[in-house]
């Protein structure tokens, strides 16, 4: 008997597919659940050979994190550097992507590909030149130094993403706006931006996450004043032990800003992905 003759076969396949998807989701969420759970355990419970899931939670790790490691400062540094660099990247990327997608720029697609290729350059290959240049400019261990680096690294990716959204917008909108006397800046702000706002939101989230999680550049280009959260967390790995409780507390706290950004922009995310820029 064919599958068409079996009404229940579709439900079975749907159930199997749902179970597989659910399994993958649980597999992906478990490390997050475990690190959050660890942040509320005492060192004795953390080091138990048998995993402990039921216990009396403690805030000891969070207290230790902010008193012994002064985690508020690096967390603030991360938020400032990440937020400012994300805003700058989105503004510059919008202008560049608009020019490449809507104007008659010779080799516009090749330029976009070349810019994207810069994003894949290994950071270890250029961190020393950045350090030497920033040292001469006097911006080592400053917010400005990290912001400039994060803008340079994330701008090519953002241009590529936004160009993909802009290419899909009908040019008839531009022509109609020009007939009404609008210039390119006004067209981008009043006509194009509302159409691609979901794509801008998706690009902003990626840019924010890339900058917030960056480690190597922050490690080399900062020492104390502008040190970021990921650099501070690395200090919890000590010669003879790992402060897993502090690691869990720091990781849990670092999840909060990203979750807030995703929550605020969630209505744009699926719309942005459906536009086809994320491939």
Tab-separated table of C-alpha atoms in Angstrom, residues 9 78 105:
chain	number	residue	atom	x	y	z
A	9	UNK	CA	1.986	7.957	7.819
A	78	UNK	CA	31.932	45.208	27.250
A	105	UNK	CA	29.218	51.461	-8.661
